[in-house]
Coordinates of C-alpha atoms (C1' of nucleotides) in Angstrom, one line a residue:
Chain A
M714 CA 7.3 8.3 5.2
P715 CA 5.3 6.2 7.3
E716 CA 6.5 2.8 8.5
L717 CA 6.2 1.4 12.0
A718 CA 8.7 3.9 13.6
E719 CA 7.5 6.9 11.7
V720 CA 3.9 6.1 12.4
E721 CA 4.6 6.0 16.1
F722 CA 6.4 9.4 15.8
F723 CA 3.3 10.9 14.1
R724 CA 1.0 9.4 16.7
K725 CA 2.7 11.4 19.4
E726 CA 2.4 14.6 17.3
W727 CA -1.2 14.7 18.5
D728 CA -0.3 14.2 22.2
P729 CA -0.8 17.9 23.0
G730 CA -4.4 17.4 22.3
V731 CA -5.0 14.4 24.6
G732 CA -7.3 15.3 27.4
H733 CA -8.8 18.2 25.5
V734 CA -12.2 18.7 23.8
V735 CA -12.7 19.1 20.1
T736 CA -14.5 22.3 19.3
A737 CA -14.8 22.0 15.5
V738 CA -14.1 19.6 12.7
A739 CA -12.9 20.7 9.2
L740 CA -12.4 18.2 6.4
H741 CA -12.1 17.9 2.7
Q742 CA -15.2 15.9 1.8
G743 CA -15.0 13.8 -1.3
T744 CA -11.3 13.2 -1.2
R745 CA -10.0 9.7 -1.4
L746 CA -9.1 9.7 2.3
F747 CA -12.7 9.4 3.3
R748 CA -13.6 6.4 1.0
S749 CA -14.1 4.1 4.1
C750 CA -16.3 6.4 6.3
A751 CA -19.1 8.9 6.2
P752 CA -17.6 12.3 6.8
V753 CA -20.9 13.5 8.2
L754 CA -20.4 11.1 11.2
L755 CA -17.1 12.9 12.1
R756 CA -18.9 16.2 11.9
E757 CA -21.8 15.0 14.1
N758 CA -19.8 13.2 16.7
L759 CA -16.4 14.8 17.2
P760 CA -17.4 18.3 18.2
R761 CA -17.6 18.4 22.1
A762 CA -15.8 15.0 22.3
R763 CA -12.6 14.8 24.4
L764 CA -9.5 13.0 23.0
I765 CA -8.9 10.4 25.6
R766 CA -5.9 8.4 24.2
S767 CA -4.2 7.1 21.1
E768 CA -2.6 3.8 20.0
A769 CA -0.5 2.7 17.1
H770 CA -0.4 -0.8 15.7
G771 CA 2.0 -1.3 12.8
K772 CA 1.1 1.4 10.3
R773 CA -2.3 1.9 11.8
L774 CA -3.5 4.5 14.3
L775 CA -6.5 4.7 16.6
F776 CA -7.7 7.9 18.4
R777 CA -10.4 7.5 21.0
F778 CA -12.8 10.3 21.9
R779 CA -15.7 10.5 24.4
K780 CA -18.1 13.3 25.3
D781 CA -18.2 14.1 29.0
G782 CA -21.0 12.3 30.8
E783 CA -21.7 10.0 27.9
E784 CA -21.0 6.3 27.5
A785 CA -20.2 5.8 23.8
W786 CA -16.8 6.2 22.3
S787 CA -15.9 7.8 19.1
W788 CA -13.2 5.8 17.3
L789 CA -11.1 7.5 14.7
G790 CA -8.8 5.3 12.7
L791 CA -6.0 6.7 10.5
H792 CA -3.7 5.2 8.0
L793 CA -0.9 7.5 6.7
G794 CA -0.5 5.8 3.4
M795 CA 2.6 6.9 1.4
S796 CA 2.7 10.6 2.2
G797 CA 0.5 11.2 5.3
K798 CA 1.6 13.2 8.3
L799 CA 0.1 14.3 11.6
R800 CA 1.0 17.6 13.2
C801 CA -0.2 20.0 15.8
E802 CA -0.8 23.6 14.8
R803 CA -1.8 26.7 16.8
D804 CA -5.3 27.8 17.5
G805 CA -7.1 29.2 14.4
H806 CA -5.0 27.3 11.9
R807 CA -6.3 27.6 8.4
A808 CA -6.3 24.3 6.5
E809 CA -3.7 24.2 3.8
K810 CA -4.2 22.4 0.5
H811 CA -3.5 19.0 1.7
D812 CA -4.8 19.3 5.3
H813 CA -7.7 17.0 4.7
L814 CA -8.8 16.7 8.4
V815 CA -8.4 19.3 11.1
L816 CA -9.7 18.9 14.6
A817 CA -9.8 22.2 16.3
Q818 CA -9.4 22.4 20.1
R819 CA -9.1 25.4 22.4
G820 CA -5.4 26.3 22.1
R821 CA -4.4 24.1 19.2
A822 CA -5.4 22.3 16.0
L823 CA -4.7 18.6 15.2
V824 CA -4.0 18.2 11.5
F825 CA -3.9 15.2 9.2
S826 CA -2.3 16.0 5.9
D827 CA -1.7 13.7 2.9
P828 CA -0.8 15.0 -0.5
R829 CA -1.1 11.7 -2.3
Q830 CA -4.3 10.6 -0.5
F831 CA -3.2 7.0 -0.2
G832 CA -4.0 7.3 3.4
R833 CA -7.4 6.4 5.0
V834 CA -9.8 7.7 7.6
E835 CA -12.1 5.2 9.5
F836 CA -14.7 6.2 12.0
A837 CA -17.1 4.4 14.3
V838 CA -19.3 5.2 17.3
G839 CA -20.2 2.7 20.1
S840 CA -19.0 0.9 23.2
E841 CA -17.5 -2.0 21.2
T842 CA -14.0 -1.8 19.6
P843 CA -14.8 -1.4 15.9
A844 CA -14.2 -4.4 13.7
W845 CA -11.3 -2.7 11.9
W846 CA -9.3 -2.5 15.1
R847 CA -10.0 -6.1 16.3
N848 CA -8.0 -9.2 15.4
L849 CA -4.9 -7.4 14.3
P850 CA -1.8 -9.6 13.9
P851 CA 0.7 -9.8 16.8
P852 CA 3.0 -6.7 16.9
I853 CA 6.5 -7.6 15.9
L854 CA 7.9 -6.4 19.2
S855 CA 5.4 -8.3 21.3
S856 CA 5.9 -11.7 22.8
R857 CA 3.1 -13.1 20.6
F858 CA 5.3 -12.5 17.5
T859 CA 7.1 -15.8 17.9
R860 CA 9.6 -17.6 15.7
E861 CA 7.0 -20.4 15.1
R862 CA 4.5 -17.9 13.9
M863 CA 7.0 -16.4 11.5
E864 CA 8.0 -19.8 10.2
L865 CA 4.3 -20.7 9.5
F866 CA 3.8 -17.5 7.6
L867 CA 7.0 -18.1 5.7
A868 CA 5.9 -21.6 4.7
R869 CA 2.5 -20.4 3.6
H870 CA 4.1 -17.9 1.3
G871 CA 6.9 -20.1 0.2
R872 CA 6.8 -19.1 -3.5
A873 CA 6.8 -15.4 -2.9
P874 CA 10.1 -13.4 -2.8
V875 CA 11.3 -12.7 0.7
K876 CA 10.8 -9.0 -0.1
A877 CA 7.1 -9.5 -0.9
M878 CA 6.5 -11.7 2.1
L879 CA 8.1 -9.2 4.6
L880 CA 5.9 -6.4 3.2
M881 CA 2.7 -8.3 4.0
Q882 CA 1.0 -6.5 6.9
E883 CA -0.8 -9.7 8.2
G884 CA 2.5 -11.2 8.9
F885 CA 4.8 -8.3 9.7
P886 CA 2.7 -5.3 10.7
G887 CA 4.5 -2.0 10.3
L888 CA 7.3 -3.1 8.0
G889 CA 7.6 -1.0 4.8
N890 CA 10.0 -0.7 1.9
W891 CA 13.1 0.7 3.7
M892 CA 12.8 -1.5 6.8
V893 CA 12.4 -4.7 4.7
D894 CA 15.6 -3.7 2.8
E895 CA 17.4 -3.1 6.1
I896 CA 16.3 -6.4 7.4
S897 CA 17.3 -8.4 4.3
W898 CA 20.6 -6.7 4.3
R899 CA 21.3 -7.4 8.0
A900 CA 20.2 -11.0 7.5
Q901 CA 22.4 -11.3 4.4
I902 CA 19.5 -12.7 2.3
D903 CA 18.9 -11.9 -1.4
P904 CA 15.4 -10.3 -1.2
A905 CA 14.4 -11.9 -4.5
R906 CA 14.8 -15.4 -3.2
A907 CA 11.7 -17.5 -2.6
A908 CA 10.7 -17.4 1.1
G909 CA 10.4 -21.2 1.1
S910 CA 14.0 -21.6 0.0
L911 CA 15.6 -20.3 3.3
S912 CA 17.6 -22.7 5.4
G913 CA 16.9 -23.1 9.1
A914 CA 19.9 -20.9 9.9
E915 CA 18.8 -18.2 7.5
R916 CA 15.3 -18.2 9.0
K917 CA 16.7 -17.8 12.4
K918 CA 18.9 -14.9 11.3
L919 CA 15.9 -13.3 9.5
Y920 CA 13.8 -13.5 12.7
R921 CA 16.5 -11.8 14.7
S922 CA 17.1 -9.1 12.1
I923 CA 13.3 -8.3 12.0
R924 CA 13.2 -7.8 15.7
M925 CA 16.5 -6.0 15.9
V926 CA 15.6 -3.4 13.2
C927 CA 12.2 -2.8 14.7
R928 CA 13.6 -2.4 18.2
I929 CA 16.3 0.1 17.2
A930 CA 14.0 2.0 14.9
T931 CA 11.6 2.3 17.8
T932 CA 14.2 3.9 20.0
T933 CA 15.6 6.3 17.4
I934 CA 13.3 7.4 14.6
A935 CA 10.2 6.9 16.6
I936 CA 11.4 9.2 19.3
D937 CA 12.2 12.4 17.3
F938 CA 13.3 11.2 13.9
R939 CA 16.9 10.9 15.2
D940 CA 19.1 8.8 13.0
P941 CA 19.5 5.0 13.4
P942 CA 23.1 3.7 13.9
A943 CA 25.7 5.0 11.4
D944 CA 26.4 1.5 10.0
W945 CA 22.8 0.9 8.8
L946 CA 21.9 0.6 5.1
F947 CA 19.4 3.3 5.9
H948 CA 22.0 6.0 5.4
Q949 CA 23.2 4.7 2.1
R950 CA 19.9 3.9 0.3
W951 CA 18.3 7.2 -0.4
S952 CA 20.3 8.3 -3.4
K953 CA 22.0 6.4 -6.1
G954 CA 25.7 5.9 -5.5
G955 CA 25.2 4.4 -2.0
R956 CA 27.8 1.8 -0.8
C957 CA 27.3 -1.3 1.3
P958 CA 28.3 -0.6 4.9
R959 CA 29.7 -4.1 5.2
T960 CA 31.6 -4.6 1.9
G961 CA 32.0 -1.0 0.6
E962 CA 30.8 -2.1 -2.8
A963 CA 28.2 -0.2 -4.8
L964 CA 24.7 -1.0 -3.8
R965 CA 22.2 -2.2 -6.4
Y966 CA 18.7 -0.8 -7.0
D967 CA 16.4 -3.4 -8.6
Q968 CA 12.7 -3.8 -8.8
V969 CA 11.6 -6.7 -6.5
A970 CA 8.0 -7.5 -5.8
G971 CA 7.1 -4.2 -7.6
R972 CA 9.2 -2.0 -5.3
T973 CA 12.5 -0.4 -5.7
T974 CA 14.9 -2.5 -3.6
C975 CA 18.3 -1.4 -2.4
W976 CA 20.6 -4.4 -1.8
S977 CA 24.2 -5.5 -1.7
P978 CA 24.8 -8.6 -3.9
A979 CA 28.2 -9.4 -2.4
N980 CA 26.6 -9.4 1.1
Q981 CA 23.2 -11.0 0.3
R982 CA 22.9 -14.5 -1.1
Chain B
dT1020 C1' 8.7 14.8 -20.4
dA1021 C1' 8.6 10.7 -18.2
dC1022 C1' 9.4 8.3 -14.2
dA1023 C1' 9.6 7.4 -9.3
dA1024 C1' 8.0 8.2 -4.5
dT1025 C1' 8.7 5.1 3.0
dG1026 C1' 1.3 1.8 0.6
dT1027 C1' -2.8 -0.7 0.0
dT1028 C1' -6.7 -2.6 -2.7
dT1029 C1' -8.6 -4.6 -6.6
dT1030 C1' -8.4 -7.6 -10.4
dA1031 C1' -6.9 -11.5 -12.8
dA1032 C1' -4.4 -15.6 -13.3
dG1033 C1' -2.5 -19.9 -11.7
Chain C
dC1359 C1' -10.8 -21.4 -1.5
dC1360 C1' -5.7 -19.9 -1.6
dT1361 C1' -1.5 -17.6 -3.4
dT1362 C1' 0.9 -14.5 -6.5
dA1363 C1' 1.6 -10.6 -9.8
dA1364 C1' 0.3 -6.4 -11.8
dA1365 C1' -2.4 -2.4 -12.3
dA1366 C1' -4.7 1.5 -10.2
dC1367 C1' -5.2 5.1 -7.0
dA1368 C1' -3.5 11.2 -6.6
dT1369 C1' 0.1 14.4 -6.3
dT1370 C1' 4.6 16.2 -6.3
dG1371 C1' 9.4 16.4 -7.4
dT1372 C1' 13.5 15.2 -10.1

DNA sequence: TACAATGTTTTAAG
DNA sequence: CCTTAAAACATTGT
């Protein structure tokens, strides 16, 4: 599921473990999730370490641990990929088939599951923020995500379809397939158009739509998976037969930039 | 059976 | 060096 709002929801699933010490680590060594780190480092460093706090940035998550009385941090980075989830289980939880990482604490277990294994675990120890958490692009809902920045990015990728450009995490951290469709629909732009072909008015509308969809998603889905507003494309897109909330016409499902794209031709030009 | 699934990385081509 | 398109990754569900 995970795009910006869902990732933030899953970040908070581990909140019950904040302030508590990890007593044991169980992981499925050799699975694709651990292709970017050495699982032995998690085993060596996380037991006896206390979960201090967590952060989300776009689709990426960072959990910080530290052993009492020691200086160095342990930095655990997670990406949920296509099917990753975080959840909190009771003490003594037995890892199920796709529970690839389980951090046991006294009273609970923090679980990272991911059937498709497109997710990723990163890990580092030290006082410095690890390289993979530095120099991330401005979050869409921050003041650093300016109209000017978006216009530069759009010009740089002028020959790419709007759909492909909006999916690029260096420009729009956290946007995924459904959010990009929602944004294109709201901005009334054909997602297959070249990014460089948008008029000034269309670029302005696109910028506002990006911020609006992220802002509302953050105050609905990210809280407890509650639904976004009833007039969103979101509610129509999941099964064939959906209708455009604006025109009432049948939605179309086409491949754009290699992804199934739900859009309303009468509404998007 | 065959295809698609809310994502990224690698490879190849322009 | 830069941008863009397509394949690959692993598993499940329709």
